[in-house]
Short mmCIF file of C-alpha atoms and ligand atoms in Angstrom, two decimals:
data_model
loop_
_atom_site.label_atom_id
_atom_site.label_comp_id
_atom_site.label_asym_id
_atom_site.label_seq_id
_atom_site.Cartn_x
_atom_site.Cartn_y
_atom_site.Cartn_z
CA MET A 1 -0.23 0.39 0.35
CA SER A 2 1.68 3.51 -0.88
CA LYS A 3 1.76 5.78 1.93
CA PRO A 4 -0.10 9.39 2.08
CA TYR A 5 3.51 11.04 2.78
CA ARG A 6 5.69 9.21 -0.36
CA LEU A 7 8.95 11.40 0.03
CA ALA A 8 9.33 11.31 3.89
CA ALA A 9 8.84 7.59 3.98
CA LYS A 10 11.75 5.38 4.15
CA ARG A 11 12.53 3.37 0.76
CA THR A 12 14.69 0.51 2.85
CA ASP A 13 15.92 0.05 6.44
CA GLU A 14 19.22 1.92 5.53
CA HIS A 15 17.20 5.18 3.75
CA GLU A 16 18.69 8.15 5.84
CA THR A 17 19.03 11.97 5.43
CA ALA A 18 22.02 13.28 6.71
CA LEU A 19 22.83 17.48 6.43
CA THR A 20 25.90 19.35 7.06
CA LEU A 21 25.81 22.81 8.22
CA SER A 22 28.99 25.08 8.20
CA SER A 23 29.92 23.76 11.42
CA THR A 24 27.67 20.51 12.37
CA GLU A 25 27.27 17.55 10.61
CA ILE A 26 23.30 15.95 11.42
CA SER A 27 23.94 12.00 10.59
CA LYS A 28 23.15 8.51 12.18
CA ASP A 29 26.87 8.57 13.41
CA HIS A 30 26.25 12.13 15.59
CA PHE A 31 24.04 12.85 18.31
CA THR A 32 23.89 16.76 17.76
CA VAL A 33 22.91 18.95 20.74
CA ILE A 34 21.14 21.88 19.56
CA ALA A 35 21.33 24.69 22.92
CA GLY A 36 20.43 28.32 23.50
CA PRO A 37 17.61 30.09 25.46
CA CYS A 38 14.44 30.13 24.35
CA SER A 39 14.32 33.98 23.80
CA VAL A 40 17.05 36.19 22.03
CA GLU A 41 16.90 39.01 24.95
CA SER A 42 20.01 40.62 24.35
CA ARG A 43 23.41 41.10 22.81
CA SER A 44 25.57 39.95 26.12
CA GLN A 45 23.13 37.18 26.84
CA MET A 46 24.23 35.42 23.26
CA MET A 47 27.86 35.74 23.32
CA GLU A 48 27.52 34.23 27.13
CA CYS A 49 25.65 31.50 25.24
CA ALA A 50 27.76 31.21 22.65
CA HIS A 51 30.84 31.28 24.48
CA ALA A 52 29.61 28.18 27.23
CA LEU A 53 28.29 26.22 24.01
CA SER A 54 31.97 26.76 21.90
CA GLU A 55 33.54 25.55 25.20
CA GLU A 56 31.13 22.48 25.30
CA GLY A 57 31.42 21.48 21.35
CA ILE A 58 28.17 22.24 20.91
CA THR A 59 27.96 23.88 17.23
CA LEU A 60 24.44 24.74 16.62
CA MET A 61 22.67 27.46 18.83
CA ARG A 62 19.11 28.18 19.39
CA GLY A 63 17.31 31.22 20.40
CA GLY A 64 13.69 32.71 19.59
CA ALA A 65 13.82 36.31 17.99
CA PHE A 66 9.58 36.37 16.85
CA LYS A 67 8.03 34.24 19.34
CA PRO A 68 4.99 32.80 19.37
CA ARG A 69 3.30 32.98 23.03
CA THR A 70 -0.05 30.90 24.16
CA SER A 71 -0.82 34.73 25.52
CA PRO A 72 -1.04 37.83 23.75
CA TYR A 73 0.33 40.01 26.83
CA SER A 74 3.51 37.62 27.22
CA PHE A 75 6.61 39.02 25.45
CA GLN A 76 6.71 38.56 21.97
CA GLY A 77 10.15 38.69 21.32
CA ASN A 78 12.99 41.21 19.84
CA GLY A 79 12.67 40.36 16.19
CA GLU A 80 15.04 41.76 13.88
CA LYS A 81 17.50 42.75 16.65
CA GLY A 82 17.44 39.30 18.08
CA LEU A 83 18.24 37.74 14.92
CA MET A 84 21.31 40.29 14.30
CA TRP A 85 22.69 39.84 18.62
CA MET A 86 22.08 35.92 17.53
CA LYS A 87 24.30 35.90 14.34
CA GLU A 88 27.20 38.30 16.13
CA ALA A 89 27.27 35.85 18.85
CA ALA A 90 27.49 32.66 16.68
CA ASP A 91 29.52 34.34 14.50
CA ALA A 92 32.17 35.01 16.69
CA TYR A 93 32.29 31.53 17.83
CA GLY A 94 31.98 30.03 14.47
CA ILE A 95 28.65 27.95 15.24
CA ASN A 96 25.10 27.52 13.59
CA THR A 97 22.19 28.73 14.50
CA VAL A 98 18.46 28.13 14.10
CA SER A 99 15.68 30.46 15.30
CA GLU A 100 11.84 30.18 14.40
CA VAL A 101 9.85 31.39 11.95
CA VAL A 102 5.96 32.06 12.52
CA ASP A 103 5.14 33.29 9.35
CA ARG A 104 5.64 32.95 5.80
CA GLU A 105 5.99 36.65 5.01
CA GLN A 106 9.43 36.18 7.50
CA ILE A 107 11.05 33.76 5.31
CA PRO A 108 13.23 35.79 3.81
CA LEU A 109 13.88 38.10 6.87
CA VAL A 110 14.96 35.24 9.12
CA SER A 111 16.48 33.29 7.23
CA ALA A 112 18.77 36.08 6.49
CA TYR A 113 20.56 34.96 9.91
CA VAL A 114 20.10 31.87 10.35
CA ASP A 115 21.67 28.55 9.30
CA MET A 116 18.00 26.68 9.73
CA LEU A 117 14.64 27.72 10.46
CA GLN A 118 12.14 26.09 12.76
CA VAL A 119 8.54 25.51 12.35
CA GLY A 120 7.08 25.66 15.82
CA ALA A 121 4.23 23.74 17.46
CA ARG A 122 1.62 25.71 17.57
CA ASN A 123 2.58 26.82 13.64
CA MET A 124 2.87 22.66 12.65
CA HIS A 125 -0.31 22.95 10.53
CA ASN A 126 0.18 26.24 8.85
CA TYR A 127 0.49 24.62 5.24
CA SER A 128 0.72 27.83 3.70
CA LEU A 129 3.99 28.59 5.74
CA LEU A 130 5.24 24.85 5.55
CA THR A 131 4.56 25.36 1.41
CA ALA A 132 6.51 28.74 1.77
CA LEU A 133 9.55 26.42 3.40
CA GLY A 134 9.38 24.45 0.59
CA GLU A 135 10.49 26.42 -2.02
CA THR A 136 13.71 27.30 -0.24
CA SER A 137 16.69 24.82 0.37
CA THR A 138 17.13 25.77 3.73
CA PRO A 139 16.69 23.52 6.56
CA VAL A 140 13.45 23.25 8.19
CA PHE A 141 13.03 22.33 12.06
CA LEU A 142 9.82 21.22 12.34
CA LYS A 143 8.48 20.33 15.19
CA ARG A 144 5.15 18.39 16.30
CA GLY A 145 1.84 19.89 17.11
CA MET A 146 0.79 19.08 20.62
CA SER A 147 -2.27 16.82 19.38
CA ALA A 148 -0.31 15.61 16.04
CA THR A 149 -0.64 11.87 15.44
CA TYR A 150 2.30 10.89 13.31
CA GLU A 151 1.01 10.97 10.20
CA ASP A 152 0.70 14.20 11.01
CA LEU A 153 3.83 15.41 11.44
CA LEU A 154 4.95 13.34 8.28
CA LEU A 155 2.07 14.88 6.32
CA SER A 156 3.42 18.29 7.43
CA ALA A 157 6.67 17.12 6.62
CA GLU A 158 5.26 16.41 3.13
CA TYR A 159 4.20 19.99 2.49
CA ILE A 160 8.30 20.89 2.56
CA LEU A 161 9.63 18.22 0.44
CA GLU A 162 6.98 18.02 -2.47
CA ARG A 163 7.56 21.47 -2.88
CA GLY A 164 11.37 20.88 -3.65
CA ASN A 165 13.20 21.76 -0.64
CA PRO A 166 14.66 17.62 0.83
CA ASN A 167 16.32 19.16 4.35
CA VAL A 168 13.89 18.79 6.85
CA LEU A 169 14.35 17.69 10.32
CA LEU A 170 11.30 16.53 12.54
CA CYS A 171 10.88 17.18 16.23
CA GLU A 172 8.96 15.30 19.05
CA ARG A 173 8.69 18.08 21.86
CA GLY A 174 5.53 16.82 23.80
CA ILE A 175 1.91 16.10 23.54
CA ARG A 176 -1.30 16.91 25.27
CA THR A 177 -2.36 14.14 27.12
CA PHE A 178 -4.99 14.10 30.57
CA GLU A 179 -1.41 14.02 32.72
CA SER A 180 -1.25 17.51 34.19
CA TYR A 181 1.85 17.07 36.25
CA ALA A 182 4.29 18.16 33.86
CA ARG A 183 3.59 20.79 30.96
CA ASN A 184 3.51 18.29 28.80
CA THR A 185 3.99 14.63 27.90
CA LEU A 186 7.29 13.93 26.28
CA ASP A 187 6.57 11.24 23.89
CA ILE A 188 9.68 9.13 23.47
CA ALA A 189 8.30 6.59 21.49
CA ALA A 190 7.92 8.90 18.87
CA VAL A 191 12.22 8.48 18.20
CA PRO A 192 11.51 5.01 17.19
CA ILE A 193 8.29 5.50 15.68
CA LEU A 194 8.92 7.79 13.88
CA GLN A 195 12.24 6.30 12.72
CA SER A 196 10.68 2.95 11.43
CA LYS A 197 8.77 5.06 9.04
CA THR A 198 10.72 7.32 8.13
CA HIS A 199 14.46 8.53 6.49
CA LEU A 200 14.54 12.26 8.17
CA PRO A 201 16.34 12.86 11.00
CA ILE A 202 14.20 12.73 14.68
CA PHE A 203 15.28 15.03 17.64
CA VAL A 204 13.71 15.45 21.03
CA ASP A 205 12.69 18.88 22.70
CA PRO A 206 13.22 17.90 26.52
CA SER A 207 12.70 21.65 27.94
CA HIS A 208 8.92 21.84 25.83
CA GLY A 209 8.34 17.59 26.42
CA VAL A 210 8.23 18.03 30.10
CA GLY A 211 8.32 21.66 31.38
CA LEU A 212 10.48 21.32 34.14
CA ARG A 213 14.38 21.95 34.39
CA GLU A 214 15.74 19.15 36.73
CA MET A 215 13.35 16.40 34.16
CA VAL A 216 15.37 17.72 31.54
CA PRO A 217 18.86 15.46 32.21
CA PRO A 218 17.21 12.07 32.38
CA LEU A 219 15.04 13.10 29.04
CA VAL A 220 18.34 13.54 27.08
CA TYR A 221 19.71 10.14 28.30
CA ALA A 222 16.41 8.52 27.01
CA ALA A 223 16.63 10.45 23.71
CA LEU A 224 19.74 9.16 22.79
CA ALA A 225 19.07 5.70 24.24
CA ALA A 226 15.61 5.78 22.03
CA GLY A 227 17.89 6.35 18.90
CA ALA A 228 17.55 10.16 18.71
CA ASP A 229 19.85 12.10 15.87
CA GLY A 230 19.80 14.70 18.57
CA VAL A 231 18.15 17.11 20.86
CA MET A 232 16.89 20.72 21.64
CA ILE A 233 17.94 22.35 24.73
CA GLU A 234 16.31 25.63 26.57
CA VAL A 235 19.81 27.42 28.31
CA HIS A 236 20.56 30.50 29.59
CA PRO A 237 23.26 32.37 31.48
CA ARG A 238 20.71 32.82 34.56
CA PRO A 239 17.73 30.52 34.10
CA GLU A 240 15.85 32.20 36.69
CA GLU A 241 15.98 34.98 34.94
CA SER A 242 15.07 34.14 31.92
CA VAL A 243 12.44 35.99 30.23
CA SER A 244 10.48 33.00 28.94
CA ASP A 245 9.88 29.40 29.63
CA SER A 246 11.98 30.20 32.52
CA ARG A 247 10.86 26.73 34.65
CA GLN A 248 12.47 24.81 32.07
CA THR A 249 15.60 25.82 31.05
CA ILE A 250 18.83 24.78 32.62
CA GLY A 251 22.16 26.42 33.26
CA PHE A 252 25.35 26.24 31.71
CA GLU A 253 26.67 23.98 35.20
CA THR A 254 23.66 21.60 33.68
CA LEU A 255 24.85 21.47 30.24
CA SER A 256 28.25 20.83 31.58
CA LEU A 257 26.81 17.86 33.23
CA VAL A 258 24.82 17.02 30.58
CA MET A 259 27.68 16.73 27.76
CA GLU A 260 29.89 15.13 30.16
CA ARG A 261 27.72 12.34 30.25
CA LEU A 262 26.08 12.41 26.52
CA ARG A 263 30.19 11.60 25.80
CA ILE A 264 30.63 8.81 27.66
CA LEU A 265 27.01 7.26 26.66
CA ALA A 266 27.33 8.21 22.64
CA PRO A 267 29.55 5.15 21.99
CA THR A 268 27.17 2.87 23.10
CA PHE A 269 24.63 4.05 20.67
CA GLY A 270 27.36 4.16 17.83
CA ARG A 271 26.77 8.11 17.97
CA LYS A 272 29.85 10.79 18.22
CA ILE A 273 28.86 13.94 20.38
CA THR A 274 31.66 16.51 18.89
CA THR A 275 31.86 17.65 15.19
CA ALA A 276 35.09 17.77 13.66
CA ALA A 277 35.97 21.76 12.50
CA LEU A 278 33.91 21.10 8.84
CA VAL A 279 35.14 24.12 7.55
C1 PEP B 1 10.23 26.74 20.90
O1 PEP B 1 11.33 25.89 20.71
O2 PEP B 1 11.13 27.93 21.33
C2 PEP B 1 9.10 26.93 20.89
C3 PEP B 1 8.18 27.82 21.46
O3 PEP B 1 8.51 25.59 21.13
P1 PEP B 1 7.25 24.65 21.06
O4 PEP B 1 7.19 24.88 19.59
O5 PEP B 1 7.16 23.26 20.77
O6 PEP B 1 6.24 25.10 21.95
MN1 MN B 2 10.62 28.49 24.95
#
């Protein structure tokens, strides 16, 4: 039976998509850590983050400049100024960046500053945005909607692939269930299930997935063990001061501990943590 997501579907067991940014390699051999603040707040915050990441050998920094907040009264992001701060910091340390694009008109602006465009959970069903991203060649980090099935996610990826952009990564970031203790229920089973269906890289975001900073490290290790190609983690120089998602944001000390453990664990799962300089 032919799959409804024919381009996203895995054709053979070995069929896997790899992706290379200037300083970052995403492939079956690597476990790629993406880290950075929820929101880009200031130039100095981004410099501190880029420095901490590069000390740990992390080559892909996140940071939201256009923030899709649940409440219209919450901080909505620093916009283009934020993208400039992020790019300046990333360039100073030779690392790559990813940031969210919330509507199709913003694509040229955001892609002028970042190496990868993020589609957030709230926009996974924004087909006009997905189609427009399909007409670029910029890698797209596509997050699973809060109530999206695996097939919904794969069909959203298909919108991008079908327009000719092959550079799509999927991210499990927690779904809504009856459990209300944590912010969301991180669906770790999504990793092997999606991997059985698609050749696209699969990431896990434990920060949004659980919403509690002390639960982030164990879920990073779980993502590696489940076979994920990487994780996205929210990190801030002073997590309690983070203007958004403070409760789920870890500090540099915890990041360092996580990286130390990942360096020990990754080889067991056939992965490398650091990417040799590619440039
Ligand atoms: C984010 O990563 O900044 C974000 C808003 O996440 P999500 O879309 O998964 O809620
Ligand atoms: Mn966030």
